[in-house]
Amino acid sequence: MKVDTSTHASRAAFYNSLEWVHMREAILIRDNYECQWCKAAGRVTNINNAILEVDHIKPLEQFPELALDPNNLRTLCKDCHNKRHHRFNWAPRNRPAKKNKWATDERWD
Ligand SMILES: [Zn+2]
C-alpha cells in the first residue's frame, strides 16, 4: 500500500483508513494494551488507567514507507506520546549552543 503523508490532509486521511485502524489494533494487542515507555520505566500504564495511542517511531511524515510497518510502531500512553512529540519539537531549539571546537575536543595525541 502506497501511503501519501506529505500533507496534513493526507495524514489525516491515513489515520482514518481501514488499514491503519486494523494495524493500530494489531499493535495494541501485540503490546498487551500497555504503554511501552511506562513499561520500560517499571510502571504499568494500560487501557485501564490511560488513553493509549500508537506511535510511529520513525515519523510518518518523513517515512511514509514505514507507515504500516509493525517494527516502526509501538503503543504509548497519551502522556508519553505528548512528551515525545513536545521533545521532538523543542529539542533542536533548546540544545546548548555549540562550544568552541577546541574546548570540546579531547585531544590527547
Ligand atoms: Zn506511558
Coordinates of C-alpha atoms and ligand atoms in Angstrom, one line a residue:
M1 CA 0.0 0.0 0.0
K2 CA 1.4 3.4 -1.0
V3 CA 0.8 5.9 1.7
D4 CA 0.8 9.6 1.0
T5 CA 1.8 11.5 4.1
S6 CA 3.1 14.7 2.5
T7 CA 0.3 17.0 3.7
H8 CA -1.8 17.4 6.9
A9 CA -4.9 16.3 5.0
S10 CA -3.3 13.2 3.6
R11 CA -2.0 12.2 7.0
A12 CA -5.5 12.7 8.5
A13 CA -6.9 10.5 5.7
F14 CA -4.3 7.9 6.6
Y15 CA -5.3 7.9 10.2
N16 CA -8.9 7.3 9.1
S17 CA -8.0 4.5 6.7
L18 CA -9.1 0.9 7.4
E19 CA -5.5 -0.3 7.0
W20 CA -4.4 2.0 9.8
V21 CA -7.3 1.2 12.1
H22 CA -6.6 -2.5 11.7
M23 CA -2.8 -2.1 12.1
R24 CA -3.3 0.1 15.2
E25 CA -5.4 -2.6 16.8
A26 CA -2.8 -5.3 16.0
I27 CA -0.1 -3.2 17.6
L28 CA -2.2 -2.6 20.8
I29 CA -2.8 -6.4 21.0
R30 CA 0.9 -7.1 20.4
D31 CA 1.9 -4.7 23.1
N32 CA -0.7 -6.1 25.6
Y33 CA -2.5 -2.7 25.6
E34 CA 0.3 -1.3 27.6
C35 CA 2.4 1.8 27.2
Q36 CA 5.9 0.7 26.2
W37 CA 7.7 3.6 27.7
C38 CA 6.0 3.3 31.1
K39 CA 6.7 -0.4 31.0
A40 CA 10.4 0.2 30.4
A41 CA 10.3 2.5 33.4
G42 CA 8.7 -0.2 35.5
R43 CA 5.2 1.3 35.5
V44 CA 2.0 -0.4 34.3
T45 CA 0.1 2.0 32.2
N46 CA -2.6 0.3 30.3
I47 CA -6.1 0.5 28.9
N48 CA -7.5 0.5 32.4
N49 CA -5.8 3.7 33.6
A50 CA -4.8 5.7 30.4
I51 CA -5.6 6.6 26.9
L52 CA -3.3 4.5 24.6
E53 CA -2.0 5.7 21.3
V54 CA 0.1 4.0 18.6
D55 CA 3.3 5.9 17.8
H56 CA 5.4 5.9 14.7
I57 CA 9.0 5.5 15.9
K58 CA 10.3 7.0 12.6
P59 CA 7.9 9.8 11.9
L60 CA 5.1 9.2 9.5
E61 CA 5.8 12.4 7.6
Q62 CA 9.4 11.5 6.7
F63 CA 9.0 7.7 6.5
P64 CA 5.7 7.0 4.6
E65 CA 7.1 3.6 3.6
L66 CA 7.1 2.6 7.3
A67 CA 3.5 3.9 7.9
L68 CA 2.2 0.3 8.3
D69 CA 5.4 -1.5 9.4
P70 CA 4.9 -3.2 12.8
N71 CA 8.6 -2.7 13.6
N72 CA 8.1 1.0 13.3
L73 CA 5.0 1.1 15.6
R74 CA 4.7 1.0 19.4
T75 CA 2.0 1.6 22.0
L76 CA 2.4 4.7 24.1
C77 CA 0.0 6.3 26.6
K78 CA -1.2 9.8 25.8
D79 CA 1.2 11.4 28.4
C80 CA 4.3 9.7 26.9
H81 CA 3.1 10.4 23.4
N82 CA 2.7 14.1 24.2
K83 CA 6.1 14.2 25.9
R84 CA 7.7 12.6 22.9
H85 CA 6.3 15.0 20.4
H86 CA 7.0 18.1 22.6
R87 CA 10.6 16.9 22.9
F88 CA 10.8 16.3 19.2
N89 CA 9.6 19.9 18.6
W90 CA 11.6 21.8 21.1
A91 CA 14.9 19.8 21.4
P92 CA 16.6 21.4 18.4
R93 CA 15.9 24.9 19.6
N94 CA 16.9 24.2 23.3
R95 CA 20.1 22.4 22.5
P96 CA 23.0 24.2 24.1
A97 CA 25.0 26.4 21.8
K98 CA 27.9 24.7 20.2
K99 CA 31.0 25.2 22.2
N100 CA 34.3 26.2 20.8
K101 CA 35.7 23.2 18.9
W102 CA 39.0 23.3 20.8
A103 CA 37.2 23.4 24.2
T104 CA 35.1 20.3 23.5
D105 CA 37.5 18.1 21.5
E106 CA 39.6 15.8 23.7
R107 CA 43.0 15.8 22.1
W108 CA 45.5 13.7 23.9
D109 CA 47.8 13.0 21.0
Ligands
ZN1 ZN 3.4 6.0 29.2

